[in-house]
Amino acid sequence: MTSRLQRHARIANLRSRRQSVGDEEVQTVLAHLDDCDLIEDVEALVMKWTGRKRNISVRGLLVGMFLASNRNRGSVILTHVADLLAFSLSDTMREELEVHRYPDNDRGFEAIYAVVRRLFKAIVKEVDPSPLPKGRRLDLDVVAELLASADHSELADRRELMLTIANKILGTSLLDAQPLLEETPNGSAVVDATVFGTYSKGLGRESTVTATDPEAGWYVRTTKHKDPLALDGLAPTPSRQQKKGAKQPKEKDRVKKKLYGYDATLIVFRNPDHHGAPLPDGSADPDVVPALILAMSVEKPSCRPGEAAVEALRHVDPRYARNFLAGDRLFNSQSEDIFQLPIRAMGYQPVYDYSKDQLGAHGDIGGAQLVEGNWYCPSMPAELITATHDLVVTETIDQQTWINRIRARTAYLLMPKQATDAEGHRRMMCPAEAKRTQCPLKPHTLGRGIHLPLVDPVPRPEGPPKVCEKHSLTVPPEAGAKLWQPLQYGTAEWQRVYFRLRNSTEGMNGFAKDPLRERIEPGGTRRIRGIAAQTILLAFQLAHANKRKLQSWADAVALNGDRPRRRPTRRRQTKALGTWTPTGYIATA
């Protein structure tokens, strides 16, 4: 039998194998923090003018959090942060980071953990956009009183601070790739909201108290919804079996997924000019930077999606080129003052798909009609106007007929005469003036050949519309802003841009939710309640996902003609893109 002295010696040997952190790694983290000015911003929030000096600096805490994130696949656990700072750094680094020295025993660990926890909570308190206490259930009447007495202007300022800190943490993952991103000419992006859980048990809507994380909400996805959109007002279905004889819900209304947490609105970079497939030799293309998360915002599921998207876009580095911005149907259903006009003011051009009630003609200006996001001639044939409706809703035409009609629309498309001015106005020519059609209302356009369609103007009691009487028409930015997009809907160019961007964000969401990697969806990876703490900890996980994506891409590139360190992930055999969209949206070869 092993003696107690021998057992203690073996246990001491196990305890001595704590992994140390090299000074070079710490210096690398400090350099990244200095480049993004994160330390100065956080120090300004928790600066103390009186009282006893802290046993750890803000600089030390942030370094410890980044080191813990690197070792825990993005997750930041404060116990691990405390252990790294107190017992894994060299004495030189500990002094530089102003971390007090503690004995390597239970009391020493509890002391450093209390110091780390207090400083982190002090930072969270200064950027918390909610007046509600966390960690306990509150009566709804108390919640109403706290919200009514809160200074909402101050809470809005705190939210902006919260997003600034989170996006600077995220931005550290892009510093090494920043020159590559700046050199990308087509700096397009896609906005999407993905759900992630919080470390709190959600309650049903019949409850008279809040959950211990009161700012979170329920995300519910039913089987009739293909897009992962949060549905407002839906409570989770009871986990207990329904009573015998109770009416069963319809198949399309059954809950497929439910989660109590938040929506992370992510801005994902992608250049749609390239497909991103490996080169013929199997290595990655060095000219195609992989999809990366540029910015983020966090909000309650299905709450203020347009505002949250604009908040995230404001934190995109202005040095990156801005071109197309794709989004699912959740975003083009927003009010134009909230989403569509602000993103255009920031330099983005929207690229949308449309729901069934948005197909066909919706809006006009000077007689020109807005059909699925584009301005067309007032006399465009009716079968071309209803082409997508006939394919998707009534199913009276087949895919090839739809493709032919989309192509035929091009002849009736209003063409730009001048570039868009600083205020968003643009002069547009009718298709007859642009030499795409022939129109009896403009005799000088006749006789150009039978290859150009002859417009059949619709008689109007008030006379020809304005666009038919003048050479050009000024289209202001607010005209049809809710559904307008620059690319002609349904064309090959629209398909290339929209689907490549949309596939990028779905792929990035799955990449960050990998259960063996960052696993951002479960709440157990962020065990502190409150939207501020959840946002900051999520930023570390997303930053780790960016760094992992960049590292995988760099390892798969054949540098200087040598073999790559590793091959790109072999693509699995999957269904065609058209499987996930309304019939006919992908043109056949």
XYZ file of C-alpha atoms in Angstrom:
589
model
C 0.000 0.000 0.000
C 1.306 3.437 -0.929
C 2.276 5.510 2.081
C 0.759 8.937 2.628
C 4.148 10.575 2.100
C 4.448 8.903 -1.295
C 0.919 9.934 -2.228
C 1.608 13.544 -1.209
C 4.779 13.534 -3.286
C 2.905 12.341 -6.353
C 0.128 14.876 -5.828
C 2.734 17.626 -5.426
C 4.248 16.504 -8.716
C 0.862 16.886 -10.402
C 0.381 20.357 -8.916
C 3.799 21.461 -10.131
C 2.893 20.831 -13.760
C 0.983 24.066 -14.108
C 1.483 25.471 -17.602
C 3.526 28.656 -17.603
C 2.998 31.615 -19.906
C 5.996 32.916 -21.801
C 6.891 36.591 -21.754
C 6.776 36.729 -25.555
C 3.115 35.678 -25.607
C 2.248 38.332 -23.031
C 4.072 41.005 -25.036
C 2.136 40.007 -28.170
C -1.161 40.411 -26.348
C -0.063 43.796 -24.980
C 0.899 44.986 -28.448
C -2.551 44.119 -29.791
C -4.226 45.866 -26.870
C -2.158 48.992 -27.431
C -2.980 49.026 -31.153
C -6.727 49.173 -30.522
C -6.631 51.580 -27.515
C -8.704 49.132 -25.481
C -6.759 49.595 -22.234
C -7.213 53.384 -22.203
C -10.955 53.112 -22.794
C -11.490 50.622 -19.976
C -9.202 52.459 -17.547
C -11.248 55.628 -18.053
C -14.364 53.757 -16.929
C -13.047 52.454 -13.594
C -10.445 55.058 -12.685
C -10.198 55.590 -8.913
C -9.253 58.988 -7.516
C -9.404 57.972 -3.860
C -9.191 54.804 -1.807
C -6.737 51.945 -1.705
C -4.868 51.005 -4.863
C -6.131 47.911 -6.637
C -4.076 44.731 -6.436
C -4.462 44.298 -10.186
C -4.470 46.805 -13.018
C -6.921 47.028 -15.889
C -4.003 46.223 -18.139
C -3.334 43.044 -16.177
C -6.969 41.939 -16.178
C -7.349 42.353 -19.939
C -4.133 40.467 -20.607
C -5.317 37.659 -18.355
C -8.668 37.485 -20.144
C -7.014 37.273 -23.563
C -4.606 34.597 -22.336
C -7.498 32.592 -20.887
C -9.415 32.973 -24.150
C -6.451 31.630 -26.131
C -6.231 28.562 -23.902
C -9.952 27.837 -23.520
C -11.002 28.097 -27.194
C -12.461 31.548 -26.708
C -14.213 31.065 -23.379
C -13.152 33.375 -20.563
C -13.580 31.903 -17.070
C -12.548 34.267 -14.290
C -11.121 31.451 -12.150
C -8.779 30.584 -14.986
C -7.893 34.256 -15.446
C -6.978 34.507 -11.764
C -4.877 31.340 -11.885
C -2.965 32.525 -14.956
C -2.210 35.970 -13.557
C -1.152 34.818 -10.099
C 0.715 31.598 -10.768
C 1.587 31.240 -14.495
C 3.298 34.550 -15.334
C 6.919 35.327 -14.748
C 7.796 37.748 -11.954
C 8.871 40.306 -14.555
C 5.515 40.211 -16.347
C 3.591 40.229 -13.091
C 5.350 43.419 -12.022
C 4.800 45.055 -15.411
C 1.084 44.232 -15.281
C 0.839 45.415 -11.659
C -0.463 42.098 -10.369
C 0.060 41.624 -6.649
C 1.964 38.478 -5.638
C -0.092 35.860 -3.778
C 0.940 32.605 -2.074
C 0.278 29.451 -4.070
C -2.361 28.023 -1.757
C -6.115 28.132 -1.231
C -6.113 31.521 0.484
C -3.895 33.027 -2.188
C -6.114 31.750 -4.970
C -9.309 33.014 -3.316
C -7.688 36.412 -2.821
C -6.607 36.864 -6.453
C -9.952 35.517 -7.681
C -11.820 38.088 -5.558
C -9.633 40.869 -6.971
C -10.228 39.743 -10.577
C -13.953 39.343 -10.044
C -14.365 42.773 -8.411
C -12.560 44.590 -11.205
C -14.473 42.772 -13.931
C -17.787 43.548 -12.229
C -16.760 47.192 -11.883
C -16.168 47.352 -15.640
C -19.454 45.622 -16.394
C -21.341 47.989 -14.092
C -20.089 51.045 -15.985
C -21.272 49.716 -19.366
C -24.467 47.944 -18.302
C -27.398 49.403 -20.325
C -29.993 47.937 -17.964
C -31.073 49.233 -14.533
C -32.235 45.768 -13.412
C -30.205 43.756 -10.873
C -28.977 40.336 -11.929
C -28.781 36.993 -10.213
C -32.223 37.075 -8.611
C -35.803 36.985 -9.739
C -37.670 40.274 -9.596
C -41.367 40.911 -9.300
C -42.754 42.475 -12.466
C -44.079 45.472 -10.541
C -40.580 46.162 -9.226
C -39.193 45.883 -12.749
C -41.716 48.427 -14.005
C -40.736 50.879 -11.256
C -37.016 50.490 -11.948
C -37.487 51.027 -15.678
C -39.723 54.058 -15.135
C -37.246 55.750 -12.788
C -34.145 54.994 -14.885
C -32.284 57.652 -16.863
C -32.691 56.267 -20.378
C -30.243 58.746 -21.847
C -27.560 57.459 -19.509
C -28.491 53.856 -20.323
C -28.127 54.612 -24.037
C -24.637 56.017 -23.397
C -23.749 52.894 -21.456
C -24.932 50.698 -24.312
C -22.707 52.571 -26.725
C -19.773 52.081 -24.355
C -20.601 48.381 -24.074
C -20.588 47.928 -27.849
C -17.403 49.979 -28.212
C -15.534 47.796 -25.709
C -16.895 44.565 -27.230
C -16.027 45.581 -30.795
C -12.510 46.616 -29.801
C -12.034 43.180 -28.252
C -13.312 41.669 -31.491
C -11.117 44.015 -33.515
C -7.920 42.646 -31.959
C -8.493 39.442 -33.959
C -8.346 41.384 -37.250
C -5.153 43.371 -36.646
C -2.873 40.877 -38.404
C -5.241 40.655 -41.386
C -6.019 44.372 -41.538
C -3.757 45.121 -44.555
C -5.378 42.263 -46.469
C -8.863 43.538 -45.666
C -7.978 47.085 -46.680
C -6.674 45.843 -50.033
C -9.941 44.042 -50.840
C -11.686 46.241 -53.445
C -15.164 44.726 -53.095
C -15.602 45.099 -49.357
C -19.051 43.605 -49.175
C -20.639 42.240 -46.024
C -23.709 40.479 -44.729
C -25.723 41.180 -41.593
C -27.417 38.414 -39.675
C -28.682 37.732 -36.170
C -27.770 34.460 -34.484
C -29.034 33.331 -31.101
C -26.836 32.411 -28.136
C -27.906 31.240 -24.711
C -27.386 32.868 -21.347
C -26.505 31.219 -18.042
C -30.008 31.588 -16.691
C -33.190 29.542 -16.688
C -35.913 31.193 -18.739
C -39.447 31.360 -17.424
C -42.797 31.207 -19.204
C -44.736 34.338 -20.036
C -47.307 33.485 -17.374
C -44.647 33.939 -14.674
C -45.018 36.903 -12.299
C -41.253 37.243 -11.808
C -38.294 37.681 -14.143
C -35.483 35.270 -14.827
C -32.135 35.801 -13.123
C -30.933 37.322 -16.402
C -33.820 39.765 -16.930
C -32.609 41.364 -20.187
C -32.611 38.075 -22.100
C -35.623 36.644 -23.934
C -36.960 33.533 -25.595
C -35.905 32.566 -29.094
C -38.496 30.244 -30.659
C -38.316 28.671 -34.090
C -41.217 26.664 -35.461
C -41.110 24.043 -38.182
C -42.826 26.336 -40.691
C -39.944 28.834 -40.599
C -36.907 27.968 -42.697
C -34.938 31.058 -41.721
C -33.635 31.152 -38.124
C -35.705 34.175 -37.109
C -36.846 34.875 -33.580
C -40.618 35.136 -33.283
C -41.931 37.837 -31.005
C -44.488 36.871 -28.392
C -43.950 33.127 -28.465
C -43.276 31.472 -25.137
C -41.553 28.101 -24.781
C -43.779 25.060 -24.975
C -44.214 23.154 -21.684
C -41.655 20.415 -21.198
C -44.209 18.147 -19.550
C -46.377 15.879 -21.608
C -49.668 17.372 -22.672
C -52.784 16.143 -20.969
C -54.533 13.231 -22.523
C -57.069 14.361 -25.077
C -55.498 17.814 -25.504
C -55.431 19.202 -29.015
C -52.083 18.632 -30.693
C -50.500 21.554 -32.583
C -50.238 21.413 -36.333
C -47.000 20.105 -37.758
C -46.058 23.503 -39.197
C -46.622 25.217 -35.814
C -44.586 22.839 -33.676
C -41.535 24.284 -31.973
C -38.304 23.116 -33.587
C -35.893 25.087 -31.424
C -36.173 27.226 -28.320
C -33.492 28.961 -26.327
C -33.427 31.596 -23.614
C -30.738 34.121 -24.437
C -29.817 36.946 -26.777
C -29.443 37.690 -30.469
C -25.942 38.540 -31.655
C -26.140 40.694 -34.766
C -22.946 40.024 -36.704
C -21.403 41.849 -39.667
C -19.503 39.262 -41.692
C -16.997 40.298 -44.362
C -16.898 38.519 -47.717
C -15.738 39.364 -51.225
C -18.512 38.003 -53.506
C -16.317 38.323 -56.596
C -14.572 35.056 -55.640
C -16.085 31.694 -54.777
C -13.340 30.774 -52.303
C -12.833 27.234 -53.606
C -9.337 25.697 -53.352
C -6.892 26.125 -56.210
C -6.287 23.218 -58.658
C -3.363 22.005 -56.525
C -5.657 21.777 -53.500
C -4.229 24.756 -51.608
C -6.188 27.813 -50.510
C -6.314 30.906 -52.713
C -4.070 33.589 -51.133
C -6.072 36.333 -52.890
C -9.375 35.342 -51.222
C -9.545 36.333 -47.551
C -11.992 34.059 -45.697
C -15.251 35.269 -44.201
C -14.582 37.162 -40.958
C -16.702 38.911 -38.345
C -16.080 42.659 -38.555
C -18.468 43.949 -35.896
C -21.211 42.854 -33.534
C -24.180 44.001 -31.500
C -26.298 42.198 -28.896
C -30.005 42.572 -28.197
C -32.970 40.580 -26.935
C -34.216 38.078 -29.579
C -36.494 39.664 -32.187
C -36.120 43.065 -30.525
C -34.971 46.067 -32.578
C -33.274 44.028 -35.341
C -32.827 47.028 -37.632
C -31.390 49.259 -34.921
C -29.070 46.505 -33.707
C -27.754 45.992 -37.236
C -27.047 49.712 -37.677
C -25.318 49.790 -34.275
C -23.001 46.996 -35.385
C -22.309 48.638 -38.761
C -21.221 51.841 -37.037
C -18.370 49.892 -35.459
C -16.987 48.551 -38.750
C -13.511 49.955 -39.362
C -13.902 52.900 -41.799
C -10.699 51.866 -43.588
C -12.439 48.857 -45.123
C -14.124 49.318 -48.497
C -17.932 49.298 -48.451
C -20.051 47.934 -51.235
C -22.918 45.454 -50.985
C -24.674 44.545 -47.748
C -26.900 41.465 -47.818
C -29.547 40.578 -45.278
C -32.403 38.141 -44.964
C -36.080 39.070 -45.160
C -36.088 40.251 -41.559
C -34.171 43.391 -42.537
C -36.022 44.571 -45.649
C -39.220 44.434 -43.625
C -37.860 47.122 -41.298
C -38.832 50.769 -41.559
C -36.631 52.577 -44.074
C -35.771 55.277 -41.516
C -34.402 52.612 -39.170
C -32.373 50.375 -41.474
C -32.444 50.977 -45.236
C -31.602 54.690 -45.376
C -28.964 54.595 -42.590
C -26.990 51.778 -44.238
C -27.018 53.617 -47.567
C -25.755 56.742 -45.803
C -22.867 54.638 -44.466
C -21.896 53.623 -48.001
C -23.550 50.204 -48.311
C -25.849 49.049 -51.093
C -28.548 46.614 -49.933
C -29.079 43.209 -51.527
C -32.341 41.484 -50.577
C -34.639 38.589 -51.182
C -38.385 39.219 -50.793
C -41.292 37.587 -49.019
C -44.461 36.631 -50.875
C -46.287 39.859 -49.996
C -43.368 41.942 -51.344
C -43.330 40.418 -54.828
C -44.514 42.373 -57.854
C -44.996 46.147 -58.055
C -44.760 48.148 -54.816
C -44.502 51.894 -55.224
C -43.876 54.339 -58.061
C -42.302 57.711 -58.758
C -43.144 59.825 -61.771
C -44.944 56.811 -63.240
C -41.935 54.471 -62.962
C -42.866 51.399 -60.941
C -40.767 49.617 -58.336
C -40.839 45.893 -59.080
C -38.898 43.718 -56.622
C -36.424 46.453 -55.785
C -35.793 47.971 -59.229
C -37.372 50.846 -61.201
C -39.052 49.832 -64.454
C -40.992 51.383 -67.328
C -44.674 52.153 -66.481
C -45.760 50.026 -69.441
C -43.737 46.893 -68.714
C -45.914 43.855 -69.619
C -47.968 42.444 -66.750
C -46.516 38.930 -67.091
C -43.057 40.344 -66.415
C -44.262 42.233 -63.342
C -45.838 39.129 -61.813
C -43.123 36.677 -62.908
C -41.833 35.781 -59.421
C -45.344 35.805 -57.956
C -46.469 33.379 -60.638
C -43.529 31.091 -59.830
C -43.596 31.169 -56.033
C -47.198 31.890 -55.033
C -49.574 30.694 -57.749
C -47.062 28.225 -59.279
C -48.472 28.822 -62.758
C -45.092 28.962 -64.530
C -42.027 26.755 -64.453
C -38.446 27.645 -63.621
C -37.260 28.245 -67.166
C -40.197 30.536 -67.900
C -39.357 32.546 -64.818
C -35.711 32.823 -65.898
C -36.775 34.019 -69.344
C -39.103 36.650 -67.911
C -36.451 37.939 -65.509
C -34.122 38.363 -68.479
C -36.854 40.107 -70.461
C -37.294 42.646 -67.636
C -33.842 44.074 -68.363
C -35.083 45.875 -71.470
C -37.609 47.851 -69.365
C -35.202 48.788 -66.568
C -34.590 52.484 -65.889
C -30.918 53.279 -66.393
C -28.753 55.743 -64.429
C -27.845 58.943 -66.264
C -25.573 60.330 -63.576
C -23.795 59.081 -60.487
C -25.549 59.378 -57.157
C -24.922 62.760 -55.537
C -23.846 63.331 -51.937
C -27.450 63.363 -50.721
C -28.410 60.125 -52.478
C -30.342 61.590 -55.434
C -29.834 60.111 -58.890
C -30.963 60.990 -62.385
C -32.500 58.005 -64.193
C -33.420 57.576 -67.874
C -36.395 55.667 -69.151
C -35.411 52.550 -71.181
C -36.399 54.214 -74.460
C -33.980 57.097 -73.836
C -31.339 54.512 -72.884
C -31.843 52.806 -76.296
C -33.202 49.615 -74.769
C -36.786 49.909 -76.065
C -38.841 51.868 -78.597
C -41.730 53.998 -77.364
C -44.507 55.749 -79.366
C -44.589 58.499 -76.734
C -41.053 59.404 -77.794
C -41.010 59.271 -81.615
C -37.244 59.793 -81.816
C -36.804 56.337 -80.238
C -38.693 54.514 -83.034
C -37.101 52.741 -85.982
C -34.116 51.390 -84.126
C -34.668 47.818 -85.218
C -36.887 44.884 -84.417
C -34.383 43.612 -81.852
C -35.630 46.284 -79.408
C -39.047 45.753 -77.767
C -41.845 48.151 -78.734
C -43.510 49.595 -75.662
C -47.299 49.612 -75.632
C -48.178 52.602 -73.402
C -51.244 52.236 -71.229
C -53.770 55.052 -71.943
C -54.229 57.351 -68.951
C -56.962 60.018 -68.545
C -54.452 62.395 -66.970
C -51.948 61.921 -69.782
C -48.549 60.242 -69.950
C -46.628 59.942 -66.669
C -43.738 62.229 -65.885
C -41.066 59.670 -66.733
C -42.557 59.338 -70.260
C -42.542 63.083 -70.931
C -38.988 63.945 -69.906
C -35.570 62.696 -70.850
C -34.694 61.795 -67.245
C -36.178 61.582 -63.770
C -34.614 62.407 -60.405
C -35.082 59.570 -57.908
C -34.581 60.673 -54.273
C -33.120 58.180 -51.767
C -36.404 57.829 -49.859
C -38.355 56.733 -52.964
C -39.045 53.019 -52.551
C -36.254 52.874 -49.966
C -37.747 49.939 -48.069
C -37.420 47.493 -50.979
C -34.932 49.185 -53.336
C -31.678 47.462 -54.261
C -29.120 48.304 -56.980
C -28.836 44.825 -58.513
C -31.621 43.590 -60.757
C -33.496 40.998 -58.751
C -33.240 37.402 -59.942
C -30.383 37.931 -62.404
C -27.166 35.916 -62.342
C -25.270 38.830 -60.774
C -27.860 39.159 -58.000
C -27.704 35.430 -57.331
C -23.908 35.476 -57.152
C -23.741 38.367 -54.682
C -26.738 37.492 -52.520
C -26.144 33.776 -52.086
C -22.392 34.029 -51.567
C -22.896 36.632 -48.865
C -25.768 34.783 -47.207
C -23.879 31.479 -47.280
C -20.908 33.209 -45.647
C -22.834 34.308 -42.593
C -24.537 30.944 -42.130
C -21.155 29.271 -42.435
C -19.580 31.666 -39.941
C -22.409 31.107 -37.458
C -21.880 27.364 -37.626
C -18.100 27.846 -37.398
C -18.395 29.791 -34.121
C -21.008 27.387 -32.726
C -18.784 24.341 -33.227
C -19.250 22.305 -30.014
C -15.568 21.343 -30.050
C -14.372 24.924 -30.500
C -15.871 28.270 -29.440
C -19.383 26.784 -28.861
C -20.978 30.217 -28.502
C -24.565 28.933 -28.364
C -24.620 27.209 -24.920
C -24.853 29.578 -21.969
C -22.391 27.531 -19.926
C -19.429 29.114 -21.708
C -20.375 32.538 -20.244
C -21.337 32.006 -16.600
C -22.061 35.617 -15.673
C -25.558 37.058 -16.047
C -26.485 40.333 -17.666
C -26.333 41.685 -21.201
C -23.096 43.619 -20.560
C -21.160 40.620 -19.237
C -22.599 38.338 -21.912
C -21.628 40.787 -24.676
C -18.043 41.198 -23.487
C -17.490 37.468 -22.995
C -19.083 36.714 -26.382
C -16.684 39.193 -28.013
C -13.738 37.091 -26.792
C -15.292 33.966 -28.309
C -15.967 35.621 -31.662
C -12.436 37.042 -31.709
C -11.089 33.534 -31.152
C -13.237 32.253 -34.043
C -11.776 34.938 -36.320
C -8.224 34.030 -35.335
C -8.906 30.331 -35.843
C -10.407 31.002 -39.276
C -7.396 33.113 -40.300
C -4.941 30.522 -38.984
C -6.655 27.701 -40.896
C -6.610 29.782 -44.070
C -2.938 30.745 -43.685
C -1.946 27.124 -43.053
C -3.728 26.055 -46.250
C -1.904 28.557 -48.496
C 1.114 27.304 -50.451
C 3.594 30.070 -49.607
C 6.368 30.812 -52.120
C 5.541 27.729 -54.140
C 6.007 25.349 -51.190
C 3.420 22.843 -50.102
C 0.795 24.150 -47.665
C 1.023 23.209 -44.025
C -2.435 21.689 -44.266
C -5.115 21.184 -46.886
C -8.376 23.130 -46.915
C -11.295 21.242 -45.450
C -12.749 18.973 -48.090
C -16.257 20.050 -48.949
C -18.975 17.539 -48.183
C -21.526 16.558 -50.766
C -24.437 18.882 -50.042
C -27.667 19.878 -51.674
C -27.718 22.579 -54.313
C -28.245 26.195 -53.229
C -31.659 26.262 -54.838
C -32.861 23.684 -52.308
C -32.934 26.338 -49.611
C -34.669 29.038 -51.630
C -37.955 29.434 -53.510
C -38.074 27.349 -56.652
C -36.209 28.778 -59.618
C -33.926 31.226 -57.886
C -30.830 29.502 -59.219
C -30.485 29.658 -62.965
C -29.617 26.415 -64.702
C -26.406 26.162 -66.679
